[in-house]
């Protein structure tokens, strides 16, 4: 059971950060800029914004080129949203995004003007 919990939380985090990232798009389209915080974003349920690792809101930051949406992960420390994700294509984890960096935050970084 203890092995399943981190995988379940990891997948839940990825589902939630994806939902939040998608919810940010209409705000940006309507207002011409990113929200200052996730409180400005409309969602069907605020539960979508809860980080299962900390019980607090998912983290959201902005910079000129991107915005990360992330969880603090199992260590409950905010590493500043330094997340890197790639698709793992083997075994039971097929299709689940897995972090491959020294960062301990779990999430995604959305590029604003991908080139």
mmCIF file of C-alpha atoms in Angstrom:
data_model
loop_
_atom_site.group_PDB
_atom_site.id
_atom_site.type_symbol
_atom_site.label_atom_id
_atom_site.label_comp_id
_atom_site.label_asym_id
_atom_site.label_seq_id
_atom_site.Cartn_x
_atom_site.Cartn_y
_atom_site.Cartn_z
ATOM 1 C CA UNK A 1 0.000 0.000 0.000
ATOM 2 C CA UNK A 2 2.820 2.437 0.797
ATOM 3 C CA UNK A 3 4.237 2.008 -2.707
ATOM 4 C CA UNK A 4 0.866 2.736 -4.319
ATOM 5 C CA UNK A 5 0.265 5.985 -2.433
ATOM 6 C CA UNK A 6 3.173 7.955 -3.960
ATOM 7 C CA UNK A 7 2.235 6.764 -7.464
ATOM 8 C CA UNK A 8 -1.394 7.678 -6.852
ATOM 9 C CA UNK A 9 -0.457 11.125 -5.508
ATOM 10 C CA UNK A 10 1.962 11.635 -8.393
ATOM 11 C CA UNK A 11 -0.736 10.881 -10.967
ATOM 12 C CA UNK A 12 -3.287 13.003 -9.092
ATOM 13 C CA UNK A 13 -0.844 15.922 -9.074
ATOM 14 C CA UNK A 14 -0.254 15.595 -12.801
ATOM 15 C CA UNK A 15 -3.994 15.451 -13.479
ATOM 16 C CA UNK A 16 -4.560 18.540 -11.356
ATOM 17 C CA UNK A 17 -1.689 20.629 -12.721
ATOM 18 C CA UNK A 18 -2.876 19.843 -16.246
ATOM 19 C CA UNK A 19 -6.426 20.948 -15.345
ATOM 20 C CA UNK A 20 -5.101 24.155 -13.804
ATOM 21 C CA UNK A 21 -2.897 24.888 -16.814
ATOM 22 C CA UNK A 22 -5.891 24.427 -19.111
ATOM 23 C CA UNK A 23 -8.012 26.693 -16.876
ATOM 24 C CA UNK A 24 -5.413 29.463 -17.144
ATOM 25 C CA UNK A 25 -5.800 29.639 -20.955
ATOM 26 C CA UNK A 26 -9.266 31.296 -21.007
ATOM 27 C CA UNK A 27 -8.169 33.808 -18.370
ATOM 28 C CA UNK A 28 -5.146 34.760 -20.476
ATOM 29 C CA UNK A 29 -7.256 34.945 -23.633
ATOM 30 C CA UNK A 30 -9.907 37.177 -22.026
ATOM 31 C CA UNK A 31 -7.524 39.447 -20.080
ATOM 32 C CA UNK A 32 -4.402 39.513 -22.224
ATOM 33 C CA UNK A 33 -2.163 38.432 -19.354
ATOM 34 C CA UNK A 34 -1.678 35.616 -16.894
ATOM 35 C CA UNK A 35 -3.450 35.713 -13.552
ATOM 36 C CA UNK A 36 -1.491 37.018 -10.569
ATOM 37 C CA UNK A 37 -2.682 33.983 -8.614
ATOM 38 C CA UNK A 38 -4.844 30.923 -9.119
ATOM 39 C CA UNK A 39 -7.620 32.626 -7.134
ATOM 40 C CA UNK A 40 -8.397 34.611 -10.301
ATOM 41 C CA UNK A 41 -8.968 31.469 -12.389
ATOM 42 C CA UNK A 42 -12.443 29.979 -12.793
ATOM 43 C CA UNK A 43 -12.770 26.252 -12.200
ATOM 44 C CA UNK A 44 -15.661 23.934 -11.449
ATOM 45 C CA UNK A 45 -14.139 22.959 -8.112
ATOM 46 C CA UNK A 46 -11.410 24.504 -5.961
ATOM 47 C CA UNK A 47 -10.450 20.922 -5.054
ATOM 48 C CA UNK A 48 -8.676 20.859 -8.435
ATOM 49 C CA UNK A 49 -6.161 23.326 -6.975
ATOM 50 C CA UNK A 50 -5.244 21.272 -3.890
ATOM 51 C CA UNK A 51 -1.807 19.681 -3.735
ATOM 52 C CA UNK A 52 -2.315 16.175 -2.315
ATOM 53 C CA UNK A 53 1.231 16.195 -0.899
ATOM 54 C CA UNK A 54 0.809 19.361 1.178
ATOM 55 C CA UNK A 55 -2.959 19.793 1.462
ATOM 56 C CA UNK A 56 -2.440 23.398 0.331
ATOM 57 C CA UNK A 57 -2.946 25.030 -3.042
ATOM 58 C CA UNK A 58 -0.844 23.945 -6.001
ATOM 59 C CA UNK A 59 1.944 26.406 -6.724
ATOM 60 C CA UNK A 60 1.776 28.800 -9.675
ATOM 61 C CA UNK A 61 4.443 31.216 -10.867
ATOM 62 C CA UNK A 62 4.899 33.319 -13.951
ATOM 63 C CA UNK A 63 7.851 34.556 -15.925
ATOM 64 C CA UNK A 64 8.027 36.203 -19.350
ATOM 65 C CA UNK A 65 8.393 32.922 -21.246
ATOM 66 C CA UNK A 66 6.351 30.400 -19.276
ATOM 67 C CA UNK A 67 4.427 29.475 -16.199
ATOM 68 C CA UNK A 68 4.893 26.414 -14.019
ATOM 69 C CA UNK A 69 2.047 24.785 -12.119
ATOM 70 C CA UNK A 70 3.382 22.329 -9.577
ATOM 71 C CA UNK A 71 3.210 20.409 -6.333
ATOM 72 C CA UNK A 72 5.853 20.538 -3.634
ATOM 73 C CA UNK A 73 6.057 16.739 -3.861
ATOM 74 C CA UNK A 74 6.643 14.207 -1.118
ATOM 75 C CA UNK A 75 9.347 16.281 0.627
ATOM 76 C CA UNK A 76 6.833 19.176 1.085
ATOM 77 C CA UNK A 77 9.524 21.711 0.150
ATOM 78 C CA UNK A 78 8.968 24.309 -2.540
ATOM 79 C CA UNK A 79 11.909 24.063 -4.935
ATOM 80 C CA UNK A 80 10.700 27.076 -6.899
ATOM 81 C CA UNK A 81 8.833 25.217 -9.619
ATOM 82 C CA UNK A 82 11.936 23.810 -11.251
ATOM 83 C CA UNK A 83 10.165 20.923 -12.925
ATOM 84 C CA UNK A 84 11.170 18.885 -15.915
ATOM 85 C CA UNK A 85 8.860 16.249 -17.292
ATOM 86 C CA UNK A 86 9.247 13.659 -19.978
ATOM 87 C CA UNK A 87 7.188 10.686 -21.020
ATOM 88 C CA UNK A 88 8.272 7.318 -19.705
ATOM 89 C CA UNK A 89 7.364 4.686 -22.283
ATOM 90 C CA UNK A 90 8.045 1.379 -20.574
ATOM 91 C CA UNK A 91 6.364 -0.956 -18.110
ATOM 92 C CA UNK A 92 3.508 -0.293 -15.782
ATOM 93 C CA UNK A 93 4.172 3.448 -15.852
ATOM 94 C CA UNK A 94 3.352 3.677 -19.592
ATOM 95 C CA UNK A 95 1.882 7.078 -20.359
ATOM 96 C CA UNK A 96 2.564 8.582 -16.943
ATOM 97 C CA UNK A 97 4.818 11.609 -16.913
ATOM 98 C CA UNK A 98 7.851 11.204 -14.701
ATOM 99 C CA UNK A 99 10.299 13.825 -13.524
ATOM 100 C CA UNK A 100 13.906 13.375 -14.649
ATOM 101 C CA UNK A 101 15.851 16.101 -12.855
ATOM 102 C CA UNK A 102 17.305 17.024 -9.505
ATOM 103 C CA UNK A 103 14.222 19.162 -8.790
ATOM 104 C CA UNK A 104 11.805 17.629 -6.347
ATOM 105 C CA UNK A 105 8.724 19.603 -7.389
ATOM 106 C CA UNK A 106 6.212 17.726 -9.528
ATOM 107 C CA UNK A 107 4.334 19.526 -12.264
ATOM 108 C CA UNK A 108 4.469 21.095 -15.670
ATOM 109 C CA UNK A 109 5.876 24.253 -17.228
ATOM 110 C CA UNK A 110 3.699 25.790 -19.936
ATOM 111 C CA UNK A 111 5.597 27.736 -22.581
ATOM 112 C CA UNK A 112 3.820 30.935 -23.588
ATOM 113 C CA UNK A 113 5.418 31.355 -27.024
ATOM 114 C CA UNK A 114 6.876 27.988 -28.004
ATOM 115 C CA UNK A 115 9.259 28.339 -30.936
#
